Short mmCIF file of C-alpha atoms in Angstrom, two decimals:
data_model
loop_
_atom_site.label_atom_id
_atom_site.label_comp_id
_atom_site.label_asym_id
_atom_site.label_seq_id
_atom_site.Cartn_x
_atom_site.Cartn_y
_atom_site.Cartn_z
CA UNK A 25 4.25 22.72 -11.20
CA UNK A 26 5.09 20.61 -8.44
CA UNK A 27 7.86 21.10 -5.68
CA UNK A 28 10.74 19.16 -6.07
CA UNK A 29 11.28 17.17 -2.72
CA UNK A 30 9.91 15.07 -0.29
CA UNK A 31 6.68 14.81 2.05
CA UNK A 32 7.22 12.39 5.04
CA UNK A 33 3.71 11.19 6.12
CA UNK A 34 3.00 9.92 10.09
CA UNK A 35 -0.80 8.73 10.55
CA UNK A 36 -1.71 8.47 13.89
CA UNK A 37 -4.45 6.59 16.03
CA UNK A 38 -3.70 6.68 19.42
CA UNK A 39 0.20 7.00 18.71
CA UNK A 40 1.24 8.81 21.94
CA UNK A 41 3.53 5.81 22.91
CA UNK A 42 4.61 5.49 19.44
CA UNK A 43 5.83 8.46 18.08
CA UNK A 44 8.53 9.76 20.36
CA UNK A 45 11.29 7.09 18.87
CA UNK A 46 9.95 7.45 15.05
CA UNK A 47 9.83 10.96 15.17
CA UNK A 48 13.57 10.96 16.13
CA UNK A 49 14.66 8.68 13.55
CA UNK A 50 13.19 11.14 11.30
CA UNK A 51 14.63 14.37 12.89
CA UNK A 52 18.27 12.60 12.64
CA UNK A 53 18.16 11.90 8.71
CA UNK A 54 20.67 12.16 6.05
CA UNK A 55 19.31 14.74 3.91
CA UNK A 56 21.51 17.02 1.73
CA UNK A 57 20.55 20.02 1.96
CA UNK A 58 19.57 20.18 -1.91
CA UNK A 59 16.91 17.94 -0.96
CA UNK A 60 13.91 19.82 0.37
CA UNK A 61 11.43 17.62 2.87
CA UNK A 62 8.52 17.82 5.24
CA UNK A 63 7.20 16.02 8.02
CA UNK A 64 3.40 15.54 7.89
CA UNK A 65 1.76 14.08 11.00
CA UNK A 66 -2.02 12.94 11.00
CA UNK A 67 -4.24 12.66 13.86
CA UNK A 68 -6.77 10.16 12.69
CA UNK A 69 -9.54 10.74 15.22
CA UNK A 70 -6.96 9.76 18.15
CA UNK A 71 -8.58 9.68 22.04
CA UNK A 72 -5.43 9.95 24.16
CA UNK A 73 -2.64 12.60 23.48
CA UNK A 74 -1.41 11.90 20.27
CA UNK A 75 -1.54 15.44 18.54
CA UNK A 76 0.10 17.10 22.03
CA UNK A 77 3.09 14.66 21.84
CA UNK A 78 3.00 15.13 18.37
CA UNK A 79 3.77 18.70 18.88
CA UNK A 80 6.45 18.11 21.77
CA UNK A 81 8.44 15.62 20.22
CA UNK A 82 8.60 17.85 17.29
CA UNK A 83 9.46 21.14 18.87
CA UNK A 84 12.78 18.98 20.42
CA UNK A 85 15.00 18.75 17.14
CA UNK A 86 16.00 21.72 15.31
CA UNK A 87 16.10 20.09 11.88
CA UNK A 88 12.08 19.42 12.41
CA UNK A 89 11.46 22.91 13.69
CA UNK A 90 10.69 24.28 10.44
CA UNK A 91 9.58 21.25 8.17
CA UNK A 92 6.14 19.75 10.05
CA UNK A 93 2.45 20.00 10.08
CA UNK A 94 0.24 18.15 12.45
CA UNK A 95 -3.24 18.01 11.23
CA UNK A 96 -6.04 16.06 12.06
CA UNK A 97 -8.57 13.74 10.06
CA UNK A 98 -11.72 13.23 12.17
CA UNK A 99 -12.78 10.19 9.47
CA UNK A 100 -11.78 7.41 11.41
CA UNK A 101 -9.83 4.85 8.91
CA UNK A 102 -5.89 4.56 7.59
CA UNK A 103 -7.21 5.32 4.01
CA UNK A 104 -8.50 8.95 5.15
CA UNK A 105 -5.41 9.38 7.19
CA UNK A 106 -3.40 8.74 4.45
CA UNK A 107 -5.11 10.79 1.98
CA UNK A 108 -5.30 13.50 3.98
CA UNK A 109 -1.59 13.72 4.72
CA UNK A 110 -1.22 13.83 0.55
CA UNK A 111 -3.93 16.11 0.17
CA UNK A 112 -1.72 18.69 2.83
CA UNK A 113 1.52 17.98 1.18
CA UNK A 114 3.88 20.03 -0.55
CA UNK A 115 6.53 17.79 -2.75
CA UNK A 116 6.48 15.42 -5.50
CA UNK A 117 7.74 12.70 -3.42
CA UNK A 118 5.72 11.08 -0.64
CA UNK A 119 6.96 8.94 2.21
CA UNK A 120 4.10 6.43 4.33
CA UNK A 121 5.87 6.16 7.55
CA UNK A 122 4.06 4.18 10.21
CA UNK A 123 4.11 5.22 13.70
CA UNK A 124 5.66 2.50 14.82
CA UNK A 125 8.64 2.66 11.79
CA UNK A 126 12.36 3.84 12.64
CA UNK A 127 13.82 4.86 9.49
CA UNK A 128 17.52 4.68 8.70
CA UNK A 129 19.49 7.62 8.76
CA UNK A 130 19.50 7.57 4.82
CA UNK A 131 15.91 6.28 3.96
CA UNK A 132 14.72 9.67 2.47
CA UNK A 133 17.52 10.67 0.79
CA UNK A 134 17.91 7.13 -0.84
CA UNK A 135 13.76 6.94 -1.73
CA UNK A 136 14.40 10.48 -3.34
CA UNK A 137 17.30 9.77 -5.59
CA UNK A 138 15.27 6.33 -6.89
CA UNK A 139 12.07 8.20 -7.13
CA UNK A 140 13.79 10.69 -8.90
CA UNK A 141 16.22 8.82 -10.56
CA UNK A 142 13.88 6.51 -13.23
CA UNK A 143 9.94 8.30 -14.31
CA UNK A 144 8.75 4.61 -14.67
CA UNK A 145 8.91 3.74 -10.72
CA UNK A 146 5.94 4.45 -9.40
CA UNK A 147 6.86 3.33 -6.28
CA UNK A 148 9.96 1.93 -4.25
CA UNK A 149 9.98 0.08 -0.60
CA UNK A 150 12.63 -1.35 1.41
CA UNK A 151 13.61 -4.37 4.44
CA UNK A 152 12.75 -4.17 7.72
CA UNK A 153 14.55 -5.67 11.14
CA UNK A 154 11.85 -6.27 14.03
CA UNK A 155 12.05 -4.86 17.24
CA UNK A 156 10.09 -6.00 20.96
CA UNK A 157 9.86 -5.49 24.34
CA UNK A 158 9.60 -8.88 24.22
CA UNK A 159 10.75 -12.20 23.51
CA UNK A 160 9.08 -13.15 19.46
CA UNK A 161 7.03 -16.44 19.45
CA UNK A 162 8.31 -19.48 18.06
CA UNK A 163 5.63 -19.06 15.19
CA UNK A 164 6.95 -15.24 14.12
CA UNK A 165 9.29 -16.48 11.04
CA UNK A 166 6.72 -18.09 9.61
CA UNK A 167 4.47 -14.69 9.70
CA UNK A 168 6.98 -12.17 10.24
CA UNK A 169 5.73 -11.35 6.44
CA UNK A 170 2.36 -9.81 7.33
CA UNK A 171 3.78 -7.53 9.72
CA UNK A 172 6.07 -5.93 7.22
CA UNK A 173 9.03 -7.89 9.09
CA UNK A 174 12.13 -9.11 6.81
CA UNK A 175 13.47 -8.75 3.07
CA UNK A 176 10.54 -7.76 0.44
CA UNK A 177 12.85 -9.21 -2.44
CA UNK A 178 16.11 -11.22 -2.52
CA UNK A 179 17.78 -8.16 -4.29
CA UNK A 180 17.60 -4.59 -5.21
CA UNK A 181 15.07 -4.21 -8.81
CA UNK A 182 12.00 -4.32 -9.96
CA UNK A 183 9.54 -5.97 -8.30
CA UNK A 184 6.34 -5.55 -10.33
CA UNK A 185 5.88 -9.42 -10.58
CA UNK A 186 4.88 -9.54 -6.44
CA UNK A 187 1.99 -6.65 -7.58
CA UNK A 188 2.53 -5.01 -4.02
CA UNK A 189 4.96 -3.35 -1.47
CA UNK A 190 4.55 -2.93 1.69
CA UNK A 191 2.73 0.42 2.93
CA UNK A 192 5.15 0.73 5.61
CA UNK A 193 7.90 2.72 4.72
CA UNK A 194 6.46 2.85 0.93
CA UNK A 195 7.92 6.00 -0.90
CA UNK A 196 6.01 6.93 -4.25
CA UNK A 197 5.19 10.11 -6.43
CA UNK A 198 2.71 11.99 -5.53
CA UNK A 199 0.86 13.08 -8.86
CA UNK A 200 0.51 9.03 -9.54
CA UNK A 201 -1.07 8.57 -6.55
CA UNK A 202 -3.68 11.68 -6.70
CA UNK A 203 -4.43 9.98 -10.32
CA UNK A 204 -4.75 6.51 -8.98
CA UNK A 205 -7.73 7.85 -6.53
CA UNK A 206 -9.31 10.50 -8.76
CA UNK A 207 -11.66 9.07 -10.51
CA UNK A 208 -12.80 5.79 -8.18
CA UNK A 209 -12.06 5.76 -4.18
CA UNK A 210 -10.56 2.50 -2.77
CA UNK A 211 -12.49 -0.36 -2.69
CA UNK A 212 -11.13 -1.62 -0.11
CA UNK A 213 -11.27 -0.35 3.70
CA UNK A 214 -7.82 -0.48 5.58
CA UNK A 215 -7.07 0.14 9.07
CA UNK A 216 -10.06 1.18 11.09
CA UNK A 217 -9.23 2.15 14.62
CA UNK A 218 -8.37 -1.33 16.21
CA UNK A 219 -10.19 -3.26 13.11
CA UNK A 220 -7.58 -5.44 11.75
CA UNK A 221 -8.96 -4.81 8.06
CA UNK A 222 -6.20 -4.45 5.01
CA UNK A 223 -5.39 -4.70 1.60
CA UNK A 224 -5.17 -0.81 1.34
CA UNK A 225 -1.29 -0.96 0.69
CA UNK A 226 -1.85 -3.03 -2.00
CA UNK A 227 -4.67 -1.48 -3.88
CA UNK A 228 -2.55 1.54 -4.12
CA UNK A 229 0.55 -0.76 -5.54
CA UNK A 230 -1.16 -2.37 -8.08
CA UNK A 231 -3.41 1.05 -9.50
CA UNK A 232 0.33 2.16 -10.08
CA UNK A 233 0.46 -1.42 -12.41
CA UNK A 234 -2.73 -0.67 -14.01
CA UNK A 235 -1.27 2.96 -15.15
CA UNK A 236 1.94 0.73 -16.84
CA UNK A 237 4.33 1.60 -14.13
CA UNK A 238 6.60 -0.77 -11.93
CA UNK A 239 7.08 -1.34 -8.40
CA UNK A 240 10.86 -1.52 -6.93
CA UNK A 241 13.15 -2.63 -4.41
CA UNK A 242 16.12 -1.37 -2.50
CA UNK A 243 18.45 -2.73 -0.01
CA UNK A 244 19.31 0.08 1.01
CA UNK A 245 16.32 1.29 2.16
CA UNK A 246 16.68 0.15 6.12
CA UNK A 247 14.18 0.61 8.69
CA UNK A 248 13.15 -1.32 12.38
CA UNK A 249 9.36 -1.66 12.80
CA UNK A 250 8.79 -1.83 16.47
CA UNK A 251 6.06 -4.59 17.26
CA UNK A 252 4.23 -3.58 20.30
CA UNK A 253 3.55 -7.03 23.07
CA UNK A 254 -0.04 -7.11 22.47
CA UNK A 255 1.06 -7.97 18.68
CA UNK A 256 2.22 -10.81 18.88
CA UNK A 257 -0.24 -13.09 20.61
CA UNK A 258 -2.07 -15.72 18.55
CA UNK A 259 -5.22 -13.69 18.69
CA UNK A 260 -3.95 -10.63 17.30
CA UNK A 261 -2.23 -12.57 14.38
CA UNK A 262 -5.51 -14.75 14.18
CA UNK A 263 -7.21 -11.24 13.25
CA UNK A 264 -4.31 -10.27 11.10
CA UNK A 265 -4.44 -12.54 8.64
CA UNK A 266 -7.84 -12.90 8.90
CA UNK A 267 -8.46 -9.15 7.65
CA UNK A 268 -5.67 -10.01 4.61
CA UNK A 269 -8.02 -13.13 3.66
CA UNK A 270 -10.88 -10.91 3.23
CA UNK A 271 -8.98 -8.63 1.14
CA UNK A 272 -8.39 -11.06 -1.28
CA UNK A 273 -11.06 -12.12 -2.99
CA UNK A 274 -11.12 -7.62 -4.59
CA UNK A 275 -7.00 -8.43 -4.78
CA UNK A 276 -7.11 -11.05 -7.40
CA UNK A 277 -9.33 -9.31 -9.42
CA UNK A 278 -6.64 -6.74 -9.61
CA UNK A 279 -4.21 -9.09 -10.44
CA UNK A 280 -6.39 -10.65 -13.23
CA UNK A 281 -6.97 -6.93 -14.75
CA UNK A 282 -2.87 -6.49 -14.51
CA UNK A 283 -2.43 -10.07 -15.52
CA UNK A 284 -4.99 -9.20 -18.95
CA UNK A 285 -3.51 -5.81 -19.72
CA UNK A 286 -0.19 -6.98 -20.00
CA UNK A 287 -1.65 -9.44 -22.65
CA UNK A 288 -1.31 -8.74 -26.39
CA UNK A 289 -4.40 -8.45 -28.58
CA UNK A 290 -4.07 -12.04 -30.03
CA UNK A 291 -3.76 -13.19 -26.21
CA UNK A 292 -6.48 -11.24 -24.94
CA UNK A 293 -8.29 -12.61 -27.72
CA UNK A 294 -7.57 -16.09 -27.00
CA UNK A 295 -8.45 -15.71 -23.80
CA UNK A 296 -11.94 -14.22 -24.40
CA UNK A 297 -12.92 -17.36 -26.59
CA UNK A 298 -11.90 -19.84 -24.66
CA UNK A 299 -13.91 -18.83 -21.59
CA UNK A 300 -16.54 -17.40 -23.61
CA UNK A 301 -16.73 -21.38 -25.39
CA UNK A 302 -16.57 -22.60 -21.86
CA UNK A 303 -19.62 -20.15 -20.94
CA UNK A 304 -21.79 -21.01 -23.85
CA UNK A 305 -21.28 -24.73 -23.40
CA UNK A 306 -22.09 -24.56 -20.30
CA UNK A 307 -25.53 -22.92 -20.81
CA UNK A 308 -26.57 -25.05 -23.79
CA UNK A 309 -26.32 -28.50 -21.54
CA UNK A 310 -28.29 -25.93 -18.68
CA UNK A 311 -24.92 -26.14 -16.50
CA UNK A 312 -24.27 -22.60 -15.25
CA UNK A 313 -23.00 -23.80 -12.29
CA UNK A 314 -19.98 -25.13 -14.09
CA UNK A 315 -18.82 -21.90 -14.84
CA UNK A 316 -17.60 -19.44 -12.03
CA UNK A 317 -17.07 -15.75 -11.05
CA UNK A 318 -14.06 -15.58 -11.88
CA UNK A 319 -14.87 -16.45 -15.60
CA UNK A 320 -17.31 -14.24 -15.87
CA UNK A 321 -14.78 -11.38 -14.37
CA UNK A 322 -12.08 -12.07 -16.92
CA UNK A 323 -14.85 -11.67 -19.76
CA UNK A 324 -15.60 -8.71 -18.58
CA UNK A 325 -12.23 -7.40 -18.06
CA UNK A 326 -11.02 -8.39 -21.40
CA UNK A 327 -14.51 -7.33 -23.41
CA UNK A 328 -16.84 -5.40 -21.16
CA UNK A 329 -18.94 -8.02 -22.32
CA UNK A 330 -21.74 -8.52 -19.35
CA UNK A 331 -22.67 -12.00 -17.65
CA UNK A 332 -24.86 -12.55 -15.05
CA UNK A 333 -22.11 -13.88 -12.67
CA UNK A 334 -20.05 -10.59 -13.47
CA UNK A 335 -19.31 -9.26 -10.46
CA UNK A 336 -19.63 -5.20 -9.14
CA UNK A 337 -16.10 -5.12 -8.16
CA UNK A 338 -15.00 -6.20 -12.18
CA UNK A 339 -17.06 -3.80 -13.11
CA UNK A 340 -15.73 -1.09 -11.59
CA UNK A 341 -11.97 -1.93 -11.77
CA UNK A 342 -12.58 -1.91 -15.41
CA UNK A 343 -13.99 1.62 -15.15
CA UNK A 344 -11.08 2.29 -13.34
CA UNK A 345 -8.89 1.04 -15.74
CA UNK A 346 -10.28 3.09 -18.89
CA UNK A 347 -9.73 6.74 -16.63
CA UNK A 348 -6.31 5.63 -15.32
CA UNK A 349 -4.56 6.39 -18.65
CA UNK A 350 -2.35 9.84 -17.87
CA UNK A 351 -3.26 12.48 -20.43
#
């Protein structure tokens, strides 16, 4: 039986700057006091001070002085960070808060009542307003996007058609998550000390898709995300995107297996011929090369049905797929 409430979760690397300001934005929330919470903070294999401030800042606000745990996850990484802080919580509700995030004053007691409110969300996020030391480039509109910066949605509702939220500020349930990750670990490495790698936000958005639930959007879920100087100079953004580009090439194969299981049987059957046709042709004139990856990925997805050019990654999001279904 799970608790009913909600587990705020801080992972840390090297956060010591960081976590004074989002630690009080947490302290100074909203919550009724029907709502139970918890503050979660984990170390992921800092070297400066992180788990020392951790434990100050804390210790300063009464409403946190019962509700916290700092723990620490030597496996250096976002993904173990993250899944250790779940793996230590108590309530059905979960809460990734980046060190760098200031939630609004209402941000957990809103995620709660969404959460709670409809069993098909899976998972809800909100907007963000940026916030520098410094003066933002004249390029930052035009990227603001990958830093989690802006509106995720032009209004409040579902959002399954974008197939991801952002992981900051991203408020989900709990059991969905442990069942996303049970049976098949991410294939996809995020954050990795100061490696610029991603996609891990997304992976977990669209396993909720596979399992038939839906993604959602509030406006009134508010927060600032603080962008540190160093962030915003072309190199930093050069590495930024560069680490989503690599992600993408596992991404769209999720979004072809949520793409295909939203398909009826006559569609899915449809489907299968034509590229199968397009396969087979191609052989008989001796022109594999006119056929791609990607083909041989949606046969597989829709059929199991092997190809040389099938790749490991289809393969094992379809193995995904068949333990994903909730007893």
């Amino acid at each position: 039986m799970e608790n009913k409430g909600l587990s705020v979760i801080i992972c840390c690397y090297n956060g010591a700057e960081r976590l004074p300001e989002t630690i009080k934005h947490i302290a100074l929330q909203d919550v009724p006091s029907k709502i139970s919470w918890e503050l979660i903070i984990v170390n992921n294999n800092s070297t400066d001070n992180t788990a020392e401030v951790a434990l100050s800042e804390t210790l300063k606000y009464t409403s946190l002085s019962t509700r916290y745990k700092i723990v620490n996850e030597p496996n250096a990484g976002l993904s173990h960070a993250r899944h250790k802080g779940v793996a230590v919580s108590k309530y059905e509700h979960i809460i990734f808060c980046d060190d760098d995030n200031w939630l609004g004053e209402n941000y957990l007691t809103t995620a709660y009542e969404i959460l709670s409110g409809d069993e098909k969300i899976a998972a809800v996020g909100g907007q963000s307003e940026a916030v520098s030391d410094i003066s933002f480039p004249d390029w930052w509109e035009d990227y603001k996007g990958g830093y989690a910066v802006g509106k995720q949605a032009e209004t409040t509702g579902d959002v399954s058609y974008r197939k991801f939220l952002w992981g900051s500020g991203l408020a989900f349930k709990k059991k969905l998550f442990l069942h996303a990750f049970n049976k098949l670990p991410s294939l996809l490495s995020d954050r990795k000390g100061n490696e610029l790698t991603s996609g891990g936000d997304s992976e977990i958005c669209m396993r909720f898709l596979l399992m038939g639930y839906k993604l959602y959007y509030s406006e009134a879920l508010t927060f600032k995300h603080y962008i540190e100087p160093f962030r915003l100079s072309w190199s930093y953004r050069k590495n930024l995107f560069d680490g989503f580009e690599k992600s993408k090439y596992i991404l769209n194969i999720y979004v072809k297996a949520i793409t295909i299981e939203r398909y009826s049987n006559k569609e899915k059957c449809f489907l299968f011929v034509k590229s199968l046709l397009k396969v087979l042709i191609a052989k008989l004139l001796n022109r594999s090369r006119f056929y791609s990856n990607a083909e041989a990925d949606q046969i597989y997805l829709i059929s199991g049905f092997k190809l040389e050019k099938t790749s490991n990654c289809a393969k094992e999001i379809r193995s995904l797929i068949n333990g994903l279904a909730l007893k």
